[in-house]
CSV table of C-alpha atoms in Angstrom, one decimal:
chain,number,residue,atom,x,y,z
T,213,ASP,CA,-13.1,3.9,-12.0
T,214,THR,CA,-10.5,3.4,-9.7
T,215,GLU,CA,-8.1,1.0,-11.4
T,216,VAL,CA,-4.7,0.9,-12.2
T,217,THR,CA,-3.5,-1.3,-14.3
T,218,GLN,CA,-0.4,-2.5,-14.9
T,219,THR,CA,2.2,-4.7,-16.9
T,220,PRO,CA,3.9,-7.5,-17.5
T,221,LYS,CA,1.9,-9.6,-14.5
T,222,HIS,CA,5.3,-11.7,-14.5
T,223,LEU,CA,8.6,-10.8,-15.5
T,224,VAL,CA,12.1,-13.0,-16.0
T,225,MET,CA,15.3,-11.6,-16.3
T,226,GLY,CA,18.7,-12.5,-16.0
T,227,MET,CA,21.2,-10.1,-14.2
T,228,THR,CA,22.1,-8.9,-17.5
T,229,ASN,CA,18.6,-7.6,-19.2
T,230,LYS,CA,17.3,-4.6,-19.4
T,231,LYS,CA,13.2,-4.7,-19.0
T,232,SER,CA,10.8,-1.8,-18.1
T,233,LEU,CA,7.4,-2.2,-15.7
T,234,LYS,CA,4.7,-0.4,-16.9
T,235,CYS,CA,1.8,1.3,-14.6
T,236,GLU,CA,-1.5,3.4,-16.5
T,237,GLN,CA,-3.9,4.6,-14.0
T,238,HIS,CA,-7.5,7.4,-15.8
T,239,MET,CA,-8.2,8.9,-12.7
T,240,GLY,CA,-6.8,12.2,-12.8
T,241,HIS,CA,-4.5,11.1,-9.6
T,242,ARG,CA,-1.1,13.7,-9.8
T,243,ALA,CA,0.5,11.1,-7.3
T,244,MET,CA,2.5,8.1,-8.1
T,245,TYR,CA,3.9,5.6,-6.9
T,246,TRP,CA,6.0,3.1,-7.0
T,247,TYR,CA,6.4,-0.2,-4.1
T,248,LYS,CA,8.4,-3.3,-3.8
T,249,GLN,CA,6.9,-5.6,-1.6
T,250,LYS,CA,8.5,-9.1,0.1
T,251,ALA,CA,6.4,-12.2,0.9
T,252,LYS,CA,5.0,-11.5,4.4
T,253,LYS,CA,6.1,-8.0,4.0
T,254,PRO,CA,4.4,-4.8,3.9
T,255,PRO,CA,4.9,-2.8,0.7
T,256,GLU,CA,8.0,-0.8,0.8
T,257,LEU,CA,8.3,3.0,-0.7
T,258,MET,CA,10.7,3.1,-3.5
T,259,PHE,CA,9.5,6.3,-5.3
T,260,VAL,CA,6.9,9.1,-5.7
T,261,TYR,CA,6.2,11.4,-8.4
T,262,SER,CA,4.2,14.8,-8.1
T,263,TYR,CA,2.7,16.5,-10.2
T,264,GLU,CA,5.0,14.3,-13.3
T,265,LYS,CA,8.4,15.5,-10.9
T,266,LEU,CA,10.4,13.1,-9.1
T,267,SER,CA,9.4,14.0,-5.4
T,268,ILE,CA,10.4,11.1,-3.0
T,269,ASN,CA,13.8,8.7,-3.7
T,270,GLU,CA,14.0,6.7,-0.7
T,271,SER,CA,17.8,5.3,-1.8
T,272,VAL,CA,16.9,3.2,-4.2
T,273,PRO,CA,19.8,1.7,-6.2
T,274,SER,CA,20.5,3.1,-9.4
T,275,ARG,CA,19.8,-0.3,-10.8
T,276,PHE,CA,15.9,1.0,-10.7
T,277,SER,CA,15.2,4.1,-13.0
T,278,PRO,CA,12.0,5.0,-12.6
T,279,GLU,CA,10.5,7.9,-15.6
T,280,CYS,CA,6.7,9.6,-15.9
T,281,PRO,CA,6.2,10.1,-18.9
T,282,ASN,CA,2.9,12.0,-18.7
T,283,SER,CA,0.3,12.3,-15.9
T,284,SER,CA,-1.4,8.7,-16.5
T,285,LEU,CA,1.6,6.7,-17.3
T,286,LEU,CA,4.7,5.3,-15.1
T,287,ASN,CA,7.6,3.4,-15.9
T,288,LEU,CA,10.5,1.6,-13.7
T,289,HIS,CA,13.6,1.1,-15.9
T,290,LEU,CA,15.6,-2.2,-14.5
T,291,HIS,CA,19.1,-2.7,-15.3
T,292,ALA,CA,21.8,-5.1,-14.0
T,293,LEU,CA,19.6,-6.6,-11.5
T,294,GLN,CA,20.2,-9.0,-8.4
T,295,PRO,CA,18.7,-11.9,-7.5
T,296,GLU,CA,17.9,-10.4,-4.1
T,297,ASP,CA,15.7,-7.5,-6.6
T,298,SER,CA,13.2,-10.4,-6.8
T,299,ALA,CA,9.6,-9.5,-5.4
T,300,LEU,CA,6.1,-8.0,-6.1
T,301,TYR,CA,6.6,-4.6,-7.9
T,302,LEU,CA,3.7,-2.6,-7.2
T,303,CYS,CA,2.4,0.8,-8.8
T,304,ALA,CA,-0.4,2.9,-6.9
T,305,SER,CA,-2.0,6.5,-7.6
T,306,ALA,CA,-3.3,9.2,-5.5
T,307,ARG,CA,-4.5,12.8,-5.2
T,308,VAL,CA,-2.7,15.3,-3.7
T,309,LEU,CA,-5.2,16.9,-1.5
T,310,ARG,CA,-3.7,20.3,-0.4
T,311,THR,CA,-4.5,22.3,2.5
T,312,SER,CA,-3.5,25.3,4.3
T,313,GLY,CA,-1.3,23.1,6.4
T,314,GLY,CA,0.3,21.2,4.0
T,315,PRO,CA,-0.4,18.0,1.8
T,316,GLN,CA,-2.6,15.5,3.2
T,317,GLY,CA,-3.0,12.1,3.2
T,318,ALA,CA,-5.1,11.0,0.6
T,319,THR,CA,-6.5,7.3,-0.7
T,320,GLN,CA,-4.3,5.5,-2.6
T,321,TYR,CA,-5.0,2.8,-5.4
T,322,PHE,CA,-3.0,-0.1,-5.7
T,323,GLY,CA,-2.3,-2.3,-9.2
T,324,PRO,CA,-2.1,-5.9,-9.1
T,325,GLY,CA,1.8,-5.7,-9.1
T,326,THR,CA,4.0,-6.9,-11.1
T,327,ARG,CA,5.9,-10.3,-10.4
T,328,LEU,CA,9.5,-9.9,-11.0
T,329,THR,CA,12.0,-13.0,-10.5
T,330,VAL,CA,15.8,-12.6,-11.6
T,331,LEU,CA,18.2,-14.9,-11.9
K,213,GLN,CA,7.8,8.0,15.7
K,214,GLN,CA,7.2,7.3,12.3
K,215,GLN,CA,6.5,3.8,12.9
K,216,VAL,CA,2.9,1.8,12.6
K,217,LYS,CA,3.0,-1.1,15.3
K,218,GLN,CA,0.1,-3.6,14.4
K,219,SER,CA,-1.3,-6.5,16.2
K,220,PRO,CA,-1.5,-9.8,16.1
K,221,GLN,CA,0.8,-11.1,13.4
K,222,SER,CA,-1.9,-14.0,12.2
K,223,LEU,CA,-5.3,-14.8,13.4
K,224,ILE,CA,-7.8,-17.5,13.2
K,225,VAL,CA,-10.9,-17.2,14.0
K,226,GLN,CA,-14.3,-19.5,13.4
K,227,LYS,CA,-16.6,-18.4,10.2
K,228,GLY,CA,-19.4,-16.4,11.8
K,229,GLY,CA,-16.7,-14.4,14.4
K,230,ILE,CA,-15.4,-11.4,14.7
K,231,SER,CA,-11.9,-10.4,13.5
K,232,ILE,CA,-10.1,-7.8,15.5
K,233,ILE,CA,-7.1,-6.3,14.3
K,234,ASN,CA,-4.9,-3.5,16.6
K,235,CYS,CA,-2.3,-0.8,15.5
K,236,ALA,CA,-1.2,1.8,17.5
K,237,TYR,CA,0.9,5.2,16.3
K,238,GLU,CA,3.5,7.7,17.7
K,239,ASN,CA,3.2,10.8,15.6
K,240,THR,CA,0.1,13.1,16.0
K,241,ALA,CA,0.9,14.2,13.2
K,242,PHE,CA,-0.9,11.4,11.2
K,243,ASP,CA,-4.2,12.4,9.9
K,244,TYR,CA,-5.2,10.1,7.6
K,245,PHE,CA,-5.3,6.0,8.6
K,246,PRO,CA,-6.6,3.1,6.2
K,247,TRP,CA,-6.9,-0.5,6.0
K,248,TYR,CA,-5.7,-2.2,2.6
K,249,GLN,CA,-6.5,-6.0,2.1
K,250,GLN,CA,-4.5,-8.1,0.6
K,251,PHE,CA,-4.9,-11.8,-1.0
K,252,PRO,CA,-1.7,-14.1,-1.9
K,253,GLY,CA,0.2,-12.5,-5.4
K,254,LYS,CA,-2.5,-9.6,-5.8
K,255,GLY,CA,-1.7,-5.8,-4.9
K,256,PRO,CA,-3.2,-4.7,-2.0
K,257,ALA,CA,-7.1,-3.4,-2.0
K,258,LEU,CA,-8.0,-0.7,0.0
K,259,LEU,CA,-11.0,-2.0,2.7
K,260,ILE,CA,-11.8,1.2,4.9
K,261,ALA,CA,-10.4,4.1,6.0
K,262,ILE,CA,-11.0,7.3,8.5
K,263,ARG,CA,-10.0,10.5,9.7
K,264,PRO,CA,-8.8,11.2,13.1
K,265,ASP,CA,-12.1,13.7,13.6
K,266,VAL,CA,-14.7,10.9,13.7
K,267,SER,CA,-14.3,8.1,16.5
K,268,GLU,CA,-15.8,4.9,14.2
K,269,LYS,CA,-16.3,4.1,10.7
K,270,LYS,CA,-18.0,0.7,9.7
K,271,GLU,CA,-18.9,0.1,6.0
K,272,GLY,CA,-21.0,-3.4,5.8
K,273,ARG,CA,-19.3,-5.9,7.9
K,274,PHE,CA,-16.1,-3.7,8.5
K,275,THR,CA,-15.2,-1.1,11.4
K,276,ILE,CA,-12.7,0.9,12.2
K,277,SER,CA,-12.5,2.3,15.6
K,278,PHE,CA,-10.6,4.9,16.1
K,279,ASN,CA,-9.0,6.2,19.7
K,280,LYS,CA,-7.3,9.7,18.8
K,281,SER,CA,-5.7,9.9,23.0
K,282,ALA,CA,-4.5,6.9,23.4
K,283,LYS,CA,-3.1,6.9,19.5
K,284,GLN,CA,-4.6,3.0,18.9
K,285,PHE,CA,-7.3,2.0,15.9
K,286,SER,CA,-8.3,-1.3,15.0
K,287,LEU,CA,-10.8,-3.0,12.7
K,288,HIS,CA,-13.4,-4.9,13.5
K,289,ILE,CA,-14.9,-7.7,11.0
K,290,MET,CA,-18.3,-9.1,11.7
K,291,ASP,CA,-19.5,-12.5,10.7
K,292,SER,CA,-16.2,-13.2,9.3
K,293,GLN,CA,-16.3,-14.7,6.3
K,294,PRO,CA,-13.5,-17.6,4.4
K,295,GLY,CA,-13.1,-15.3,1.8
K,296,ASP,CA,-11.8,-12.4,3.8
K,297,SER,CA,-8.6,-14.9,4.4
K,298,ALA,CA,-6.4,-12.2,3.7
K,299,THR,CA,-3.2,-10.1,5.4
K,300,TYR,CA,-4.8,-7.0,6.0
K,301,PHE,CA,-2.5,-4.0,7.2
K,302,CYS,CA,-3.1,-0.7,8.7
K,303,ALA,CA,-1.2,2.4,7.8
K,304,ALA,CA,-1.4,5.9,8.9
K,305,SER,CA,-0.1,9.3,6.2
K,306,PRO,CA,1.1,12.5,7.9
K,307,ASN,CA,0.9,13.1,3.9
K,308,TYR,CA,0.7,11.9,1.0
K,309,GLN,CA,2.7,8.7,1.6
K,310,LEU,CA,2.0,5.8,3.8
K,311,ILE,CA,3.7,4.6,7.3
K,312,TRP,CA,2.7,0.9,6.9
K,313,GLY,CA,2.1,-2.2,9.9
K,314,ALA,CA,3.7,-5.2,9.5
K,315,GLY,CA,0.0,-7.4,8.9
K,316,THR,CA,-2.4,-9.6,10.0
K,317,LYS,CA,-2.4,-12.9,8.2
K,318,LEU,CA,-5.9,-13.8,8.8
K,319,ILE,CA,-7.7,-17.1,8.3
K,320,ILE,CA,-11.5,-17.8,8.4
K,321,LYS,CA,-12.2,-21.4,9.3
K,322,PRO,CA,-15.0,-22.9,8.1
């Protein structure tokens, strides 16, 4: 099973709202990712969790707050977003391949995404 | 050095033809090269991937050709079908992050 699930599929929120995006995987992957994707662009990395600890934050504004409650779940808490934050938000997971030379590239499996619209 | 350059930006191929998308990279530390297929409104799905110790990998109608010395890799789709119409992204990975190409919008004409 290579499924990553995301909820909700669509979300419309005002600039003063607080909402959360959820992601779940049961593949035993210990790396989990949040990406933002604008139309006709590749996914843009936001956060990486490795072994439930935040390992990379790509200078994302604090109105986006990630959380990894356990090895299967990843949340993205949203607060005071701007209209330009409207995008497809993707979650992904991957094995962490450790070699003597350091972490090695592994397949990232993506969820279907949450289409976020900020009014 | 962290860039992956992908071409063409868009591609129109007749049904049954061969679709070819090219990517180039600079960083020799990259050790994993996947291709993702994405349909509108959906998440990217892994199509095929290769590591630099092989020069070619084939899965069904999809083939990756890899030229380590030229730091280039390409995706070939044989017998292209209308259902292959999608955006294709190449990527490269030095660890467990992905460096993405800009994407190619492929249209297969019936």
